[in-house]
PDB file of C-alpha atoms and ligand atoms in Angstrom:
ATOM      1  CA  MET A   1     -18.550 -15.106 -10.580  1.00  0.00           C
ATOM      2  CA  LEU A   2     -14.946 -13.976 -10.195  1.00  0.00           C
ATOM      3  CA  TYR A   3     -13.226 -13.150  -6.920  1.00  0.00           C
ATOM      4  CA  SER A   4     -10.370 -10.752  -6.364  1.00  0.00           C
ATOM      5  CA  VAL A   5      -7.719 -12.695  -4.430  1.00  0.00           C
ATOM      6  CA  ARG A   6      -4.905 -10.466  -3.287  1.00  0.00           C
ATOM      7  CA  MET A   7      -1.999 -10.832  -0.914  1.00  0.00           C
ATOM      8  CA  ARG A   8       0.518  -8.536   0.678  1.00  0.00           C
ATOM      9  CA  SER A   9       3.195  -9.587   3.095  1.00  0.00           C
ATOM     10  CA  ALA A  10       5.829  -7.958   5.248  1.00  0.00           C
ATOM     11  CA  LYS A  11       8.505  -8.840   7.811  1.00  0.00           C
ATOM     12  CA  GLY A  12       8.752  -7.156  11.196  1.00  0.00           C
ATOM     13  CA  GLY A  13       5.008  -6.591  11.428  1.00  0.00           C
ATOM     14  CA  ALA A  14       2.346  -5.149   9.167  1.00  0.00           C
ATOM     15  CA  HIS A  15       3.317  -2.578   6.525  1.00  0.00           C
ATOM     16  CA  GLU A  16       1.380   0.066   8.452  1.00  0.00           C
ATOM     17  CA  ALA A  17       3.343  -0.749  11.607  1.00  0.00           C
ATOM     18  CA  GLY A  18       6.688  -0.305   9.857  1.00  0.00           C
ATOM     19  CA  GLY A  19       7.190  -3.865   8.597  1.00  0.00           C
ATOM     20  CA  ARG A  20       9.444  -4.378   5.573  1.00  0.00           C
ATOM     21  CA  HIS A  21       7.540  -5.212   2.381  1.00  0.00           C
ATOM     22  CA  ILE A  22       8.201  -8.777   1.207  1.00  0.00           C
ATOM     23  CA  SER A  23       5.764  -9.441  -1.632  1.00  0.00           C
ATOM     24  CA  GLY A  24       2.325  -8.878  -3.084  1.00  0.00           C
ATOM     25  CA  ALA A  25       0.139 -10.727  -5.585  1.00  0.00           C
ATOM     26  CA  GLU A  26      -3.098 -10.188  -7.473  1.00  0.00           C
ATOM     27  CA  ARG A  27      -5.470 -12.606  -9.178  1.00  0.00           C
ATOM     28  CA  LEU A  28      -9.096 -12.776 -10.288  1.00  0.00           C
ATOM     29  CA  ALA A  29     -10.168 -16.334  -9.553  1.00  0.00           C
ATOM     30  CA  GLU A  30     -13.147 -18.578 -10.185  1.00  0.00           C
ATOM     31  CA  HIS A  31     -14.850 -19.862  -7.034  1.00  0.00           C
ATOM     32  CA  ASP A  32     -13.207 -23.297  -7.210  1.00  0.00           C
ATOM     33  CA  GLU A  33      -9.706 -21.855  -7.764  1.00  0.00           C
ATOM     34  CA  ILE A  34      -9.698 -19.606  -4.702  1.00  0.00           C
ATOM     35  CA  GLN A  35      -8.239 -22.064  -2.188  1.00  0.00           C
ATOM     36  CA  GLN A  36      -5.402 -23.142  -4.434  1.00  0.00           C
ATOM     37  CA  ILE A  37      -4.476 -19.615  -5.463  1.00  0.00           C
ATOM     38  CA  ALA A  38      -4.612 -18.310  -1.895  1.00  0.00           C
ATOM     39  CA  GLY A  39      -2.454 -21.254  -0.753  1.00  0.00           C
ATOM     40  CA  GLU A  40       0.135 -20.510  -3.447  1.00  0.00           C
ATOM     41  CA  MET A  41       0.249 -16.873  -2.383  1.00  0.00           C
ATOM     42  CA  VAL A  42       0.867 -17.815   1.259  1.00  0.00           C
ATOM     43  CA  ALA A  43       3.612 -20.230   0.218  1.00  0.00           C
ATOM     44  CA  ARG A  44       5.314 -17.488  -1.778  1.00  0.00           C
ATOM     45  CA  ALA A  45       5.198 -15.025   1.105  1.00  0.00           C
ATOM     46  CA  LEU A  46       6.722 -17.624   3.433  1.00  0.00           C
ATOM     47  CA  GLY A  47       9.461 -18.691   1.034  1.00  0.00           C
ATOM     48  CA  HIS A  48      10.411 -15.409  -0.607  1.00  0.00           C
ATOM     49  CA  SER A  49      13.971 -14.440  -1.500  1.00  0.00           C
ATOM     50  CA  ARG A  50      13.366 -11.028   0.140  1.00  0.00           C
ATOM     51  CA  GLY A  51      12.817 -12.820   3.448  1.00  0.00           C
ATOM     52  CA  CYS A  52      10.206 -14.897   5.276  1.00  0.00           C
ATOM     53  CA  ALA A  53       7.099 -12.819   5.941  1.00  0.00           C
ATOM     54  CA  ASP A  54       5.726 -12.654   9.467  1.00  0.00           C
ATOM     55  CA  PHE A  55       2.686 -10.613   8.390  1.00  0.00           C
ATOM     56  CA  ILE A  56       0.518 -11.891   5.554  1.00  0.00           C
ATOM     57  CA  THR A  57      -2.872 -10.624   4.585  1.00  0.00           C
ATOM     58  CA  ILE A  58      -5.059 -12.296   1.997  1.00  0.00           C
ATOM     59  CA  THR A  59      -8.213 -10.555   0.862  1.00  0.00           C
ATOM     60  CA  ILE A  60     -10.888 -12.414  -1.064  1.00  0.00           C
ATOM     61  CA  GLU A  61     -13.738 -10.400  -2.453  1.00  0.00           C
ATOM     62  CA  ALA A  62     -16.420 -11.089  -5.043  1.00  0.00           C
ATOM     63  CA  VAL A  63     -16.241  -8.905  -8.144  1.00  0.00           C
ATOM     64  CA  ASN A  64     -19.369  -7.637  -9.837  1.00  0.00           C
ATOM     65  CA  PRO A  65     -19.168  -9.161 -13.361  1.00  0.00           C
ATOM     66  CA  LYS A  66     -20.851  -6.086 -14.822  1.00  0.00           C
ATOM     67  CA  GLN A  67     -17.959  -3.935 -13.629  1.00  0.00           C
ATOM     68  CA  ILE A  68     -15.200  -5.956 -15.332  1.00  0.00           C
ATOM     69  CA  ARG A  69     -13.360  -4.130 -18.098  1.00  0.00           C
ATOM     70  CA  HIS A  70     -11.322  -5.894 -20.780  1.00  0.00           C
ATOM     71  CA  VAL A  71      -8.007  -4.439 -21.940  1.00  0.00           C
ATOM     72  CA  PRO A  72      -5.520  -5.804 -24.499  1.00  0.00           C
ATOM     73  CA  LEU A  73      -2.305  -7.636 -23.576  1.00  0.00           C
ATOM     74  CA  LEU A  74       0.704  -5.538 -24.545  1.00  0.00           C
ATOM     75  CA  PRO A  75       3.079  -6.967 -27.149  1.00  0.00           C
ATOM     76  CA  VAL A  76       6.416  -8.032 -25.618  1.00  0.00           C
ATOM     77  CA  THR A  77       9.973  -7.420 -26.797  1.00  0.00           C
ATOM     78  CA  THR A  78      13.181  -8.260 -24.946  1.00  0.00           C
ATOM     79  CA  VAL A  79      16.399  -6.274 -25.213  1.00  0.00           C
ATOM     80  CA  ASP A  80      19.561  -8.071 -24.089  1.00  0.00           C
ATOM     81  CA  VAL A  81      21.931  -5.731 -22.340  1.00  0.00           C
ATOM     82  CA  PRO A  82      25.417  -6.441 -20.948  1.00  0.00           C
ATOM     83  CA  ASP A  83      24.822  -4.789 -17.559  1.00  0.00           C
ATOM     84  CA  ALA A  84      22.381  -2.695 -15.544  1.00  0.00           C
ATOM     85  CA  GLU A  85      23.897   0.618 -16.559  1.00  0.00           C
ATOM     86  CA  ALA A  86      23.488  -0.193 -20.253  1.00  0.00           C
ATOM     87  CA  GLY A  87      19.953  -1.390 -19.519  1.00  0.00           C
ATOM     88  CA  ARG A  88      19.023   1.862 -17.805  1.00  0.00           C
ATOM     89  CA  ARG A  89      20.476   3.910 -20.678  1.00  0.00           C
ATOM     90  CA  ALA A  90      18.405   1.890 -23.159  1.00  0.00           C
ATOM     91  CA  ALA A  91      15.289   2.228 -20.986  1.00  0.00           C
ATOM     92  CA  MET A  92      15.785   5.997 -20.865  1.00  0.00           C
ATOM     93  CA  THR A  93      15.827   6.167 -24.650  1.00  0.00           C
ATOM     94  CA  VAL A  94      12.600   4.179 -24.921  1.00  0.00           C
ATOM     95  CA  LEU A  95      10.882   6.333 -22.270  1.00  0.00           C
ATOM     96  CA  MET A  96      11.819   9.503 -24.146  1.00  0.00           C
ATOM     97  CA  ARG A  97      10.455   7.972 -27.358  1.00  0.00           C
ATOM     98  CA  ARG A  98       7.188   7.468 -25.478  1.00  0.00           C
ATOM     99  CA  GLY A  99       6.985  11.208 -24.786  1.00  0.00           C
ATOM    100  CA  VAL A 100       8.537  11.353 -21.303  1.00  0.00           C
ATOM    101  CA  SER A 101      10.839  14.358 -20.910  1.00  0.00           C
ATOM    102  CA  GLU A 102      14.548  13.839 -20.242  1.00  0.00           C
ATOM    103  CA  ARG A 103      14.096  15.679 -16.948  1.00  0.00           C
ATOM    104  CA  ALA A 104      11.333  13.310 -15.854  1.00  0.00           C
ATOM    105  CA  VAL A 105      13.286  10.219 -16.921  1.00  0.00           C
ATOM    106  CA  CYS A 106      16.352  11.349 -14.952  1.00  0.00           C
ATOM    107  CA  SER A 107      14.328  12.213 -11.878  1.00  0.00           C
ATOM    108  CA  ALA A 108      12.551   8.821 -12.007  1.00  0.00           C
ATOM    109  CA  MET A 109      15.825   6.905 -12.312  1.00  0.00           C
ATOM    110  CA  GLU A 110      17.237   8.859  -9.399  1.00  0.00           C
ATOM    111  CA  ALA A 111      14.106   8.217  -7.318  1.00  0.00           C
ATOM    112  CA  LEU A 112      14.281   4.456  -7.906  1.00  0.00           C
ATOM    113  CA  LEU A 113      18.038   4.286  -7.385  1.00  0.00           C
ATOM    114  CA  SER A 114      17.889   6.196  -4.113  1.00  0.00           C
ATOM    115  CA  LEU A 115      15.022   4.238  -2.529  1.00  0.00           C
ATOM    116  CA  PRO A 116      16.078   2.973   0.901  1.00  0.00           C
ATOM    117  CA  ASP A 117      14.006  -0.168   0.287  1.00  0.00           C
ATOM    118  CA  SER A 118      11.281  -1.366  -2.042  1.00  0.00           C
ATOM    119  CA  MET A 119       7.800   0.063  -1.843  1.00  0.00           C
ATOM    120  CA  ARG A 120       4.698  -2.088  -2.146  1.00  0.00           C
ATOM    121  CA  GLY A 121       3.094   0.282  -4.659  1.00  0.00           C
ATOM    122  CA  ALA A 122       4.122   2.628  -7.464  1.00  0.00           C
ATOM    123  CA  MET A 123       5.144   6.285  -7.562  1.00  0.00           C
ATOM    124  CA  LEU A 124       3.228   8.641  -9.857  1.00  0.00           C
ATOM    125  CA  PHE A 125       5.378  11.201 -11.703  1.00  0.00           C
ATOM    126  CA  CYS A 126       4.466  14.014 -14.091  1.00  0.00           C
ATOM    127  CA  LYS A 127       5.866  13.001 -17.493  1.00  0.00           C
ATOM    128  CA  ASP A 128       6.938  16.588 -18.222  1.00  0.00           C
ATOM    129  CA  THR A 129       8.227  18.032 -14.947  1.00  0.00           C
ATOM    130  CA  GLY A 130       9.421  14.789 -13.326  1.00  0.00           C
ATOM    131  CA  LYS A 131       7.764  15.793 -10.044  1.00  0.00           C
ATOM    132  CA  ARG A 132       6.186  13.107  -7.874  1.00  0.00           C
ATOM    133  CA  LEU A 133       2.426  13.716  -7.778  1.00  0.00           C
ATOM    134  CA  ASP A 134       0.996  11.162  -5.339  1.00  0.00           C
ATOM    135  CA  GLU A 135       1.128  11.539  -1.598  1.00  0.00           C
ATOM    136  CA  ALA A 136       1.384   7.856  -0.801  1.00  0.00           C
ATOM    137  CA  GLY A 137       4.927   8.084   0.606  1.00  0.00           C
ATOM    138  CA  GLN A 138       6.748   4.772   1.091  1.00  0.00           C
ATOM    139  CA  ALA A 139       3.526   2.778   0.563  1.00  0.00           C
ATOM    140  CA  GLY A 140       3.022   3.928  -3.022  1.00  0.00           C
ATOM    141  CA  ILE A 141      -0.053   3.365  -5.166  1.00  0.00           C
ATOM    142  CA  ARG A 142      -1.104  -0.262  -5.573  1.00  0.00           C
ATOM    143  CA  VAL A 143      -2.477  -1.728  -8.787  1.00  0.00           C
ATOM    144  CA  SER A 144      -5.132  -4.248  -7.885  1.00  0.00           C
ATOM    145  CA  ARG A 145      -8.011  -6.417  -9.152  1.00  0.00           C
ATOM    146  CA  MET A 146      -6.600  -7.653 -12.452  1.00  0.00           C
ATOM    147  CA  ASP A 147      -5.716 -10.940 -14.149  1.00  0.00           C
ATOM    148  CA  ILE A 148      -5.336 -12.554 -17.538  1.00  0.00           C
ATOM    149  CA  ALA A 149      -8.631 -13.646 -19.119  1.00  0.00           C
ATOM    150  CA  ASP A 150      -7.310 -16.974 -20.436  1.00  0.00           C
ATOM    151  CA  ASP A 151      -4.539 -18.522 -18.391  1.00  0.00           C
ATOM    152  CA  GLN A 152      -3.710 -21.339 -20.833  1.00  0.00           C
ATOM    153  CA  ASP A 153      -3.419 -19.068 -23.847  1.00  0.00           C
ATOM    154  CA  TYR A 154      -1.276 -16.737 -21.806  1.00  0.00           C
ATOM    155  CA  HIS A 155       1.032 -19.528 -20.686  1.00  0.00           C
ATOM    156  CA  GLN A 156       1.408 -20.661 -24.290  1.00  0.00           C
ATOM    157  CA  ARG A 157       2.089 -17.135 -25.512  1.00  0.00           C
ATOM    158  CA  LEU A 158       4.761 -16.549 -22.873  1.00  0.00           C
ATOM    159  CA  SER A 159       6.323 -19.995 -23.291  1.00  0.00           C
ATOM    160  CA  GLY A 160       6.611 -19.329 -27.017  1.00  0.00           C
ATOM    161  CA  LEU A 161       8.714 -16.292 -26.120  1.00  0.00           C
ATOM    162  CA  GLY A 162      10.840 -18.364 -23.722  1.00  0.00           C
ATOM    163  CA  LEU A 163       9.318 -16.538 -20.759  1.00  0.00           C
ATOM    164  CA  THR A 164       7.945 -18.878 -18.132  1.00  0.00           C
ATOM    165  CA  ASN A 165       8.706 -17.182 -14.837  1.00  0.00           C
ATOM    166  CA  ILE A 166       6.120 -15.723 -12.465  1.00  0.00           C
ATOM    167  CA  HIS A 167       7.705 -12.240 -12.613  1.00  0.00           C
ATOM    168  CA  VAL A 168       6.815 -11.734 -16.280  1.00  0.00           C
ATOM    169  CA  ARG A 169       3.437 -13.381 -15.873  1.00  0.00           C
ATOM    170  CA  GLU A 170       2.406 -10.903 -13.201  1.00  0.00           C
ATOM    171  CA  ALA A 171       4.226  -7.794 -14.427  1.00  0.00           C
ATOM    172  CA  LEU A 172       2.839  -8.013 -17.969  1.00  0.00           C
ATOM    173  CA  VAL A 173      -0.752  -8.214 -16.690  1.00  0.00           C
ATOM    174  CA  LEU A 174      -0.159  -5.267 -14.367  1.00  0.00           C
ATOM    175  CA  ALA A 175       1.550  -3.232 -17.098  1.00  0.00           C
ATOM    176  CA  SER A 176      -1.308  -3.982 -19.534  1.00  0.00           C
ATOM    177  CA  LYS A 177      -3.847  -2.646 -17.017  1.00  0.00           C
ATOM    178  CA  VAL A 178      -1.744   0.443 -16.341  1.00  0.00           C
ATOM    179  CA  ALA A 179      -1.034   1.180 -20.021  1.00  0.00           C
ATOM    180  CA  ALA A 180      -4.776   1.076 -20.759  1.00  0.00           C
ATOM    181  CA  ALA A 181      -5.272   4.155 -18.573  1.00  0.00           C
ATOM    182  CA  PRO A 182      -5.290   7.138 -20.940  1.00  0.00           C
ATOM    183  CA  GLN A 183      -3.658   9.302 -18.256  1.00  0.00           C
ATOM    184  CA  VAL A 184      -0.504   7.128 -18.197  1.00  0.00           C
ATOM    185  CA  ALA A 185       2.094   7.837 -20.883  1.00  0.00           C
ATOM    186  CA  ALA A 186       4.545   5.141 -19.778  1.00  0.00           C
ATOM    187  CA  GLU A 187       5.764   2.964 -16.920  1.00  0.00           C
ATOM    188  CA  LEU A 188       9.265   2.109 -15.716  1.00  0.00           C
ATOM    189  CA  CYS A 189       9.813  -0.889 -13.454  1.00  0.00           C
ATOM    190  CA  TRP A 190      12.495  -3.153 -12.201  1.00  0.00           C
ATOM    191  CA  SER A 191      12.137  -6.066  -9.859  1.00  0.00           C
ATOM    192  CA  ASP A 192      12.709  -5.954  -6.120  1.00  0.00           C
ATOM    193  CA  ASP A 193      13.591  -9.640  -5.971  1.00  0.00           C
ATOM    194  CA  PRO A 194      17.355  -9.901  -5.321  1.00  0.00           C
ATOM    195  CA  GLU A 195      17.873 -12.727  -7.818  1.00  0.00           C
ATOM    196  CA  TYR A 196      15.868 -11.076 -10.625  1.00  0.00           C
ATOM    197  CA  THR A 197      17.572  -8.245 -12.517  1.00  0.00           C
ATOM    198  CA  ALA A 198      15.114  -7.618 -15.369  1.00  0.00           C
ATOM    199  CA  GLY A 199      12.775  -4.704 -15.758  1.00  0.00           C
ATOM    200  CA  TYR A 200      10.722  -2.985 -18.426  1.00  0.00           C
ATOM    201  CA  VAL A 201       9.315   0.141 -19.986  1.00  0.00           C
ATOM    202  CA  ALA A 202       5.618  -0.214 -20.855  1.00  0.00           C
ATOM    203  CA  SER A 203       3.220   2.009 -22.765  1.00  0.00           C
ATOM    204  CA  PRO A 204       0.358   1.374 -25.203  1.00  0.00           C
ATOM    205  CA  ALA A 205       3.131   0.751 -27.781  1.00  0.00           C
ATOM    206  CA  GLY A 206       4.266  -2.367 -25.916  1.00  0.00           C
ATOM    207  CA  TYR A 207       6.128  -3.979 -23.049  1.00  0.00           C
ATOM    208  CA  CYS A 208       9.830  -3.591 -23.661  1.00  0.00           C
ATOM    209  CA  ARG A 209      11.904  -5.786 -21.342  1.00  0.00           C
ATOM    210  CA  PHE A 210      15.560  -5.228 -20.504  1.00  0.00           C
ATOM    211  CA  THR A 211      17.443  -8.214 -19.163  1.00  0.00           C
ATOM    212  CA  GLN A 212      19.247  -6.064 -16.597  1.00  0.00           C
ATOM    213  CA  LEU A 213      18.076  -2.841 -15.008  1.00  0.00           C
ATOM    214  CA  LYS A 214      19.647  -3.408 -11.596  1.00  0.00           C
ATOM    215  CA  ASN A 215      22.555  -5.376 -10.170  1.00  0.00           C
ATOM    216  CA  TYR A 216      22.157  -8.997  -9.100  1.00  0.00           C
ATOM    217  CA  GLY A 217      21.603  -9.238  -5.344  1.00  0.00           C
ATOM    218  CA  SER A 218      19.887  -5.880  -4.895  1.00  0.00           C
ATOM    219  CA  PRO A 219      16.553  -6.111  -3.024  1.00  0.00           C
ATOM    220  CA  VAL A 220      15.487  -2.666  -4.188  1.00  0.00           C
ATOM    221  CA  GLY A 221      13.154  -2.213  -7.127  1.00  0.00           C
ATOM    222  CA  GLY A 222       9.963  -0.384  -7.909  1.00  0.00           C
ATOM    223  CA  ARG A 223       7.578   1.180 -10.368  1.00  0.00           C
ATOM    224  CA  ILE A 224       7.011   4.677 -11.672  1.00  0.00           C
ATOM    225  CA  PHE A 225       4.011   5.696 -13.788  1.00  0.00           C
ATOM    226  CA  PHE A 226       4.532   8.805 -15.909  1.00  0.00           C
ATOM    227  CA  LEU A 227       1.311  10.816 -16.088  1.00  0.00           C
ATOM    228  CA  ARG A 228       0.105  13.354 -18.592  1.00  0.00           C
ATOM    229  CA  PRO A 229      -0.243  16.885 -17.214  1.00  0.00           C
ATOM    230  CA  GLY A 230      -3.744  17.621 -15.937  1.00  0.00           C
ATOM    231  CA  THR A 231      -4.388  14.043 -14.807  1.00  0.00           C
ATOM    232  CA  ASP A 232      -7.237  13.641 -12.315  1.00  0.00           C
ATOM    233  CA  LEU A 233      -5.203  11.770  -9.689  1.00  0.00           C
ATOM    234  CA  ALA A 234      -8.173  10.518  -7.665  1.00  0.00           C
ATOM    235  CA  ALA A 235      -9.832   9.016 -10.767  1.00  0.00           C
ATOM    236  CA  LEU A 236      -6.584   7.351 -11.873  1.00  0.00           C
ATOM    237  CA  ILE A 237      -5.839   5.939  -8.406  1.00  0.00           C
ATOM    238  CA  ASP A 238      -9.392   4.577  -8.281  1.00  0.00           C
ATOM    239  CA  TYR A 239      -8.951   2.880 -11.694  1.00  0.00           C
ATOM    240  CA  LEU A 240      -5.586   1.400 -10.710  1.00  0.00           C
ATOM    241  CA  GLY A 241      -6.751   0.028  -7.387  1.00  0.00           C
ATOM    242  CA  ARG A 242     -10.446  -0.684  -7.728  1.00  0.00           C
ATOM    243  CA  GLN A 243     -11.434  -1.255 -11.356  1.00  0.00           C
ATOM    244  CA  PRO A 244     -11.537  -5.010 -12.064  1.00  0.00           C
ATOM    245  CA  VAL A 245      -9.681  -5.683 -15.324  1.00  0.00           C
ATOM    246  CA  LEU A 246      -9.249  -8.823 -17.396  1.00  0.00           C
ATOM    247  CA  VAL A 247      -6.402  -8.692 -19.875  1.00  0.00           C
ATOM    248  CA  THR A 248      -7.223 -10.357 -23.191  1.00  0.00           C
ATOM    249  CA  ILE A 249      -4.798 -11.766 -25.749  1.00  0.00           C
TER     250      ILE A 249
HETATM  251  C1  LIG B 301       8.583  -8.007 -10.286  1.00  0.00           C
HETATM  252  O1  LIG B 301       9.491  -8.710  -9.877  1.00  0.00           O
HETATM  253  O2  LIG B 301       7.484  -8.059  -9.779  1.00  0.00           O
HETATM  254  C2  LIG B 301       8.780  -7.069 -11.424  1.00  0.00           C
HETATM  255  C3  LIG B 301       9.329  -7.785 -12.578  1.00  0.00           C
HETATM  256  C4  LIG B 301       9.702  -6.868 -13.714  1.00  0.00           C
HETATM  257  C5  LIG B 301      10.268  -7.556 -14.917  1.00  0.00           C
HETATM  258  C6  LIG B 301       9.483  -8.742 -15.397  1.00  0.00           C
HETATM  259  C7  LIG B 301      10.015  -9.243 -16.742  1.00  0.00           C
HETATM  260  O3  LIG B 301      10.950 -10.039 -16.746  1.00  0.00           O
HETATM  261  O4  LIG B 301       9.491  -8.820 -17.773  1.00  0.00           O
HETATM  262 MG1  LIG B 302       8.837  -8.683  -6.138  1.00  0.00          MG
END
């Protein structure tokens, strides 16, 4: 039996009460891993570079094994860029190659760059018009209930690419779940951790990292999913948040 172990934390009270988002985490754990994983999540929320959380919620919930879906791990490439502006230009090119219109790419960049602070979830944009489609406001749409199927293999794979940090570990699993949704043409993300400047464009074609998509020291990052026109939003939001997914190598 696997359990969804998930955490979200904020400072200044709960998210719903106006607290500032600090961090979130998602795992699918075996019974005897739950305590350790939950403990690590609490430690992260209390020692985060975005601030020390004063509201932490951990949810632990059994997952019906029959409901688990397997999706493939996206192949990873890294593009070294000299600064964030160059990174964003390169990311725009990749997004357009993935079928996102120039208008939508520009409106997404503007939306991320003008965020007053990071959101805990993602924004959903139409890949053609560049209009925001969800009504989740500053909370955004959370991607939940996913993990890698084989942790050791994953660690080896990432280490072989020189990628050992927790940001990649988590983001690549999330992006693999998102890219497996047929309604999603592509994703754009950069980190909200002030000391982490990297970000990526993901699609079924792969996870393309850029070493810099924002300036060092900025606590503002986020995610945008570009949807195909005609997407059933409720079905997609249900998949993203509720469908348990194991990512396989
Ligand atoms: C995050 O901090 O949660 C997002 C990280 C995005 C980039 C991860 C990577 O280096 O590939
Ligand atoms: Mg973060």
